[in-house]
Amino acid sequence: MKNHNRIKTCQRIIRGFLFIFSCLFIGIFLKADALAVNDLNDNTDQTVVNEAGSSETAEDLKELNINNALSVTYNDGNGNITGSLRILITLTLIALAPTLLIMLTSFTRIIIVLHFTRNALGTQTAPPNQVIIGIALFLTFFIMNPVINEINENAIKPFDEGKITQEEAIEEGLAPLRTFMYEQTQTKDLRLFLDIAGIDKVESEEEIPTRVLIPSFIISELRTAFIIGFVIYIPFIVIDMVVASTLMSMGMMMLPPTTISMPFKILLFVMADGWNLVIGNLVKTFY
């Protein structure tokens, strides 16, 4: 009982100290905030000359109060997005970057085919997921390199130099990616989403909305990847059937066929230079 009372007493003391420190911290914070507000009100050397929304030319943007508020100023094309909003948009794009990398490039087809290859071999964790993802990522950079260079030359560099506006940079940067997706998209998948969107007739690639092209490209990539995976599975299924038939004829029905067939599948894959065949022909499907 004495030990229990001592523990309770210690807990009360600790809580008291925490409460005191919290009060002191809040008091110091509120005092500092009040002093900062008073200094701000008393300061006559303000960097703000004009209020937000009062600019009439592009040069007037430098005189706006755009450093302490989230605002968008636009006046007959002379306005611009504030720094805070630019940061917000940049962080949003960074958060969406993995999704864009996976769904709008060759990454989906590559990663699915590599997983099919590993499952067909029967090696559960060889190569591991980190290696497969790394291979798919570098192959994606290799395949998408012409598209990335075109986006850099036509959109990023001119925009950094101030030769084109933000809207023009987005259009120029999206055009090579749209061309890549359009070339890899099957017509029936494109027609499916055009019908769902209620678009009856399309004369050219430029008339296809991006919201229709992206899901059509994803469906086409999934179909192509599964077709390639089925072709990869065929020789390994034959080996499994031969091994299973041999074990049954020998009366060894209690021995799992996969235990015996896996070394033969690995041997076949190595002798046929399987990684060269699979990855080489997989990359060629994009050209």
Short mmCIF file of C-alpha atoms in Angstrom, two decimals:
data_model
loop_
_atom_site.label_atom_id
_atom_site.label_comp_id
_atom_site.label_asym_id
_atom_site.label_seq_id
_atom_site.Cartn_x
_atom_site.Cartn_y
_atom_site.Cartn_z
CA MET A 1 0.00 0.00 0.00
CA LYS A 2 2.85 2.35 0.79
CA ASN A 3 4.46 1.73 -2.63
CA HIS A 4 1.12 2.30 -4.30
CA ASN A 5 0.67 5.63 -2.50
CA ARG A 6 4.20 6.68 -3.42
CA ILE A 7 3.52 5.93 -7.11
CA LYS A 8 0.33 8.01 -7.00
CA THR A 9 2.20 10.86 -5.31
CA CYS A 10 4.90 10.79 -7.99
CA GLN A 11 2.28 10.80 -10.74
CA ARG A 12 0.61 13.86 -9.19
CA ILE A 13 3.94 15.68 -8.99
CA ILE A 14 4.76 14.90 -12.63
CA ARG A 15 1.32 16.04 -13.77
CA GLY A 16 1.74 19.25 -11.79
CA PHE A 17 5.09 20.01 -13.42
CA LEU A 18 3.68 19.29 -16.88
CA PHE A 19 0.74 21.59 -16.22
CA ILE A 20 3.04 24.39 -15.03
CA PHE A 21 5.36 24.05 -18.02
CA SER A 22 2.38 24.03 -20.37
CA CYS A 23 1.01 27.21 -18.85
CA LEU A 24 4.40 28.90 -19.08
CA PHE A 25 4.81 27.84 -22.71
CA ILE A 26 1.36 29.07 -23.68
CA GLY A 27 1.93 32.35 -21.87
CA ILE A 28 5.28 32.95 -23.57
CA PHE A 29 3.81 32.06 -26.95
CA LEU A 30 0.83 34.39 -26.56
CA LYS A 31 3.07 37.21 -25.33
CA ALA A 32 5.47 36.79 -28.25
CA ASP A 33 2.58 36.70 -30.69
CA ALA A 34 1.12 39.88 -29.24
CA LEU A 35 4.48 41.64 -29.45
CA ALA A 36 4.88 40.55 -33.06
CA VAL A 37 1.44 41.90 -33.95
CA ASN A 38 2.19 45.23 -32.25
CA ASP A 39 5.51 45.51 -34.06
CA LEU A 40 3.80 44.76 -37.32
CA ASN A 41 1.18 47.43 -36.73
CA ASP A 42 3.78 49.98 -35.67
CA ASN A 43 6.12 49.28 -38.57
CA THR A 44 5.80 51.93 -41.27
CA ASP A 45 8.31 50.37 -43.66
CA GLN A 46 5.90 47.87 -45.20
CA THR A 47 6.88 45.89 -48.27
CA VAL A 48 3.26 45.95 -49.44
CA VAL A 49 2.49 48.86 -51.74
CA ASN A 50 -0.84 47.84 -53.28
CA GLU A 51 -3.53 45.43 -52.22
CA ALA A 52 -4.11 42.12 -53.96
CA GLY A 53 -6.39 42.39 -56.98
CA SER A 54 -5.40 45.95 -57.86
CA SER A 55 -2.87 45.19 -60.59
CA GLU A 56 -3.57 46.25 -64.15
CA THR A 57 -0.32 45.23 -65.81
CA ALA A 58 2.23 42.46 -65.34
CA GLU A 59 4.65 44.93 -63.74
CA ASP A 60 2.13 45.77 -61.02
CA LEU A 61 2.36 42.21 -59.70
CA LYS A 62 5.62 43.06 -57.97
CA GLU A 63 3.77 45.61 -55.84
CA LEU A 64 1.10 43.22 -54.57
CA ASN A 65 0.75 41.68 -51.13
CA ILE A 66 1.28 38.12 -52.32
CA ASN A 67 3.73 36.95 -49.68
CA ASN A 68 1.39 36.69 -46.69
CA ALA A 69 -1.87 35.52 -48.28
CA LEU A 70 -3.18 32.82 -50.56
CA SER A 71 -4.70 34.63 -53.53
CA VAL A 72 -4.95 34.45 -57.30
CA THR A 73 -4.71 37.68 -59.28
CA TYR A 74 -5.77 37.69 -62.90
CA ASN A 75 -6.60 40.65 -65.13
CA ASP A 76 -6.90 40.15 -68.90
CA GLY A 77 -4.01 37.73 -68.97
CA ASN A 78 -1.69 39.96 -66.96
CA GLY A 79 -2.23 38.14 -63.66
CA ASN A 80 -0.21 35.34 -62.18
CA ILE A 81 -0.49 32.61 -59.55
CA THR A 82 0.95 33.55 -56.18
CA GLY A 83 3.89 31.78 -54.61
CA SER A 84 1.78 30.09 -51.93
CA LEU A 85 -0.54 28.60 -54.52
CA ARG A 86 2.43 27.51 -56.62
CA ILE A 87 3.82 25.63 -53.61
CA LEU A 88 0.44 24.01 -53.00
CA ILE A 89 0.18 22.89 -56.62
CA THR A 90 3.76 21.59 -56.58
CA LEU A 91 3.18 19.55 -53.41
CA THR A 92 -0.01 18.14 -54.92
CA LEU A 93 1.85 17.08 -58.06
CA ILE A 94 4.58 15.47 -55.97
CA ALA A 95 1.94 13.49 -54.07
CA LEU A 96 0.35 12.37 -57.34
CA ALA A 97 3.69 11.65 -59.03
CA PRO A 98 3.77 7.91 -58.12
CA THR A 99 0.27 7.44 -59.53
CA LEU A 100 1.17 9.29 -62.72
CA LEU A 101 4.37 7.28 -63.07
CA ILE A 102 2.54 3.98 -62.66
CA MET A 103 -0.57 4.61 -64.72
CA LEU A 104 0.52 6.94 -67.53
CA THR A 105 3.75 5.24 -68.57
CA SER A 106 5.01 1.79 -69.52
CA PHE A 107 5.44 0.84 -65.85
CA THR A 108 2.13 -1.05 -65.57
CA ARG A 109 2.82 -3.47 -68.41
CA ILE A 110 6.41 -4.11 -67.31
CA ILE A 111 5.66 -4.82 -63.66
CA ILE A 112 2.77 -7.18 -64.48
CA VAL A 113 4.84 -9.16 -66.99
CA LEU A 114 7.73 -9.50 -64.53
CA HIS A 115 5.38 -10.78 -61.84
CA PHE A 116 3.94 -13.31 -64.27
CA THR A 117 7.46 -14.46 -65.09
CA ARG A 118 8.34 -14.99 -61.44
CA ASN A 119 5.12 -16.88 -60.75
CA ALA A 120 5.62 -19.06 -63.83
CA LEU A 121 9.09 -20.01 -62.61
CA GLY A 122 7.64 -20.97 -59.24
CA THR A 123 10.22 -19.02 -57.25
CA GLN A 124 8.10 -17.23 -54.68
CA THR A 125 10.54 -14.48 -53.69
CA ALA A 126 13.31 -14.66 -56.29
CA PRO A 127 13.78 -12.06 -57.58
CA PRO A 128 12.31 -10.09 -54.64
CA ASN A 129 9.73 -7.35 -55.08
CA GLN A 130 12.31 -4.58 -54.62
CA VAL A 131 14.37 -5.92 -57.52
CA ILE A 132 11.33 -6.31 -59.78
CA ILE A 133 10.14 -2.78 -59.01
CA GLY A 134 13.66 -1.43 -59.62
CA ILE A 135 13.93 -3.20 -62.97
CA ALA A 136 10.48 -1.95 -64.00
CA LEU A 137 11.36 1.60 -62.94
CA PHE A 138 14.61 1.79 -64.92
CA LEU A 139 13.02 0.13 -67.95
CA THR A 140 10.26 2.73 -67.74
CA PHE A 141 12.82 5.54 -67.77
CA PHE A 142 14.51 3.90 -70.76
CA ILE A 143 11.27 3.57 -72.73
CA MET A 144 9.92 6.99 -71.77
CA ASN A 145 13.21 8.81 -72.40
CA PRO A 146 12.17 10.25 -75.81
CA VAL A 147 8.90 11.48 -74.32
CA ILE A 148 10.68 13.04 -71.33
CA ASN A 149 13.19 14.79 -73.60
CA GLU A 150 10.41 16.16 -75.78
CA ILE A 151 8.53 17.48 -72.76
CA ASN A 152 11.72 19.10 -71.48
CA GLU A 153 12.52 20.76 -74.79
CA ASN A 154 9.00 21.92 -75.70
CA ALA A 155 7.52 22.77 -72.32
CA ILE A 156 9.88 22.98 -69.35
CA LYS A 157 12.77 24.96 -70.88
CA PRO A 158 10.59 27.54 -72.71
CA PHE A 159 8.50 28.03 -69.58
CA ASP A 160 11.60 28.57 -67.42
CA GLU A 161 12.87 31.11 -69.94
CA GLY A 162 9.53 32.92 -69.92
CA LYS A 163 8.81 32.30 -73.60
CA ILE A 164 5.47 30.59 -73.02
CA THR A 165 2.72 30.84 -70.41
CA GLN A 166 1.70 28.21 -67.90
CA GLU A 167 -1.29 27.12 -70.00
CA GLU A 168 0.89 26.72 -73.08
CA ALA A 169 3.50 24.79 -71.08
CA ILE A 170 0.85 22.35 -69.83
CA GLU A 171 -0.47 21.81 -73.35
CA GLU A 172 3.00 21.35 -74.83
CA GLY A 173 4.05 18.99 -72.05
CA LEU A 174 0.89 16.89 -72.29
CA ALA A 175 1.08 16.47 -76.07
CA PRO A 176 4.01 13.93 -76.19
CA LEU A 177 2.46 11.92 -73.35
CA ARG A 178 -0.89 11.85 -75.15
CA THR A 179 0.83 10.66 -78.32
CA PHE A 180 2.56 7.84 -76.45
CA MET A 181 -0.68 6.71 -74.80
CA TYR A 182 -2.62 6.94 -78.06
CA GLU A 183 -0.11 4.70 -79.88
CA GLN A 184 -0.38 2.03 -77.16
CA THR A 185 -4.18 2.17 -76.84
CA GLN A 186 -6.39 -0.28 -78.69
CA THR A 187 -9.27 1.08 -80.73
CA LYS A 188 -11.98 -0.93 -78.99
CA ASP A 189 -10.91 0.35 -75.57
CA LEU A 190 -10.91 3.90 -76.89
CA ARG A 191 -14.35 3.42 -78.44
CA LEU A 192 -15.67 2.00 -75.15
CA PHE A 193 -14.87 5.12 -73.14
CA LEU A 194 -15.92 7.42 -75.97
CA ASP A 195 -19.33 5.78 -75.90
CA ILE A 196 -19.51 6.07 -72.11
CA ALA A 197 -18.56 9.77 -72.33
CA GLY A 198 -21.24 10.32 -74.99
CA ILE A 199 -18.81 11.33 -77.74
CA ASP A 200 -20.09 9.98 -81.04
CA LYS A 201 -17.48 10.97 -83.59
CA VAL A 202 -13.79 11.84 -83.38
CA GLU A 203 -11.89 13.01 -86.44
CA SER A 204 -8.32 13.05 -85.10
CA GLU A 205 -6.20 12.27 -82.07
CA GLU A 206 -6.33 15.88 -80.87
CA GLU A 207 -10.12 15.70 -80.50
CA ILE A 208 -9.92 12.83 -77.98
CA PRO A 209 -10.28 14.23 -74.44
CA THR A 210 -7.54 13.33 -71.99
CA ARG A 211 -10.14 12.03 -69.52
CA VAL A 212 -11.11 9.45 -72.18
CA LEU A 213 -7.58 8.62 -73.34
CA ILE A 214 -6.14 7.81 -69.88
CA PRO A 215 -8.59 5.03 -68.84
CA SER A 216 -8.49 3.61 -72.37
CA PHE A 217 -4.69 3.42 -72.17
CA ILE A 218 -4.81 1.73 -68.75
CA ILE A 219 -7.25 -0.96 -69.92
CA SER A 220 -5.15 -1.62 -73.02
CA GLU A 221 -1.99 -1.95 -70.93
CA LEU A 222 -3.66 -4.48 -68.65
CA ARG A 223 -4.88 -6.56 -71.60
CA THR A 224 -1.49 -6.53 -73.32
CA ALA A 225 0.34 -7.45 -70.10
CA PHE A 226 -1.96 -10.41 -69.44
CA ILE A 227 -1.56 -11.68 -73.00
CA ILE A 228 2.24 -11.59 -72.66
CA GLY A 229 1.99 -13.28 -69.26
CA PHE A 230 -0.10 -16.10 -70.76
CA VAL A 231 2.50 -16.69 -73.48
CA ILE A 232 5.25 -16.82 -70.84
CA TYR A 233 3.30 -19.36 -68.79
CA ILE A 234 2.91 -21.92 -71.63
CA PRO A 235 6.39 -23.59 -71.61
CA PHE A 236 6.44 -23.78 -67.81
CA ILE A 237 2.98 -25.39 -67.73
CA VAL A 238 4.27 -28.05 -70.12
CA ILE A 239 7.14 -28.83 -67.74
CA ASP A 240 4.71 -29.08 -64.80
CA MET A 241 2.48 -31.49 -66.74
CA VAL A 242 5.41 -33.69 -67.77
CA VAL A 243 6.77 -33.86 -64.22
CA ALA A 244 3.32 -34.56 -62.74
CA SER A 245 2.68 -37.37 -65.24
CA THR A 246 6.09 -38.90 -64.52
CA LEU A 247 5.54 -38.83 -60.76
CA MET A 248 2.09 -40.42 -61.09
CA SER A 249 3.45 -43.19 -63.31
CA MET A 250 6.12 -43.92 -60.70
CA GLY A 251 3.53 -44.04 -57.92
CA MET A 252 4.99 -41.00 -56.14
CA MET A 253 1.67 -39.18 -55.78
CA MET A 254 2.51 -37.80 -52.34
CA LEU A 255 5.47 -35.80 -53.68
CA PRO A 256 4.44 -32.29 -54.83
CA PRO A 257 5.18 -31.91 -58.57
CA THR A 258 6.23 -28.28 -58.13
CA THR A 259 9.13 -29.34 -55.90
CA ILE A 260 10.60 -31.41 -58.74
CA SER A 261 9.59 -29.18 -61.65
CA MET A 262 11.00 -25.91 -60.30
CA PRO A 263 14.70 -26.83 -60.85
CA PHE A 264 13.87 -27.94 -64.40
CA LYS A 265 12.03 -24.68 -65.08
CA ILE A 266 14.94 -22.64 -63.76
CA LEU A 267 17.35 -24.70 -65.90
CA LEU A 268 15.20 -24.14 -69.00
CA PHE A 269 14.94 -20.42 -68.26
CA VAL A 270 18.70 -20.03 -67.82
CA MET A 271 19.62 -22.10 -70.89
CA ALA A 272 17.19 -20.13 -73.06
CA ASP A 273 18.54 -16.82 -71.67
CA GLY A 274 15.07 -16.05 -70.39
CA TRP A 275 15.68 -12.59 -68.98
CA ASN A 276 17.09 -11.43 -72.30
CA LEU A 277 14.11 -12.84 -74.19
CA VAL A 278 11.45 -11.58 -71.79
CA ILE A 279 12.79 -8.07 -71.17
CA GLY A 280 14.05 -7.57 -74.72
CA ASN A 281 10.76 -8.50 -76.37
CA LEU A 282 8.80 -6.65 -73.68
CA VAL A 283 10.64 -3.41 -74.43
CA LYS A 284 10.17 -3.93 -78.18
CA THR A 285 6.38 -4.00 -77.74
CA PHE A 286 6.52 -0.23 -77.14
CA TYR A 287 8.29 0.51 -80.43
#
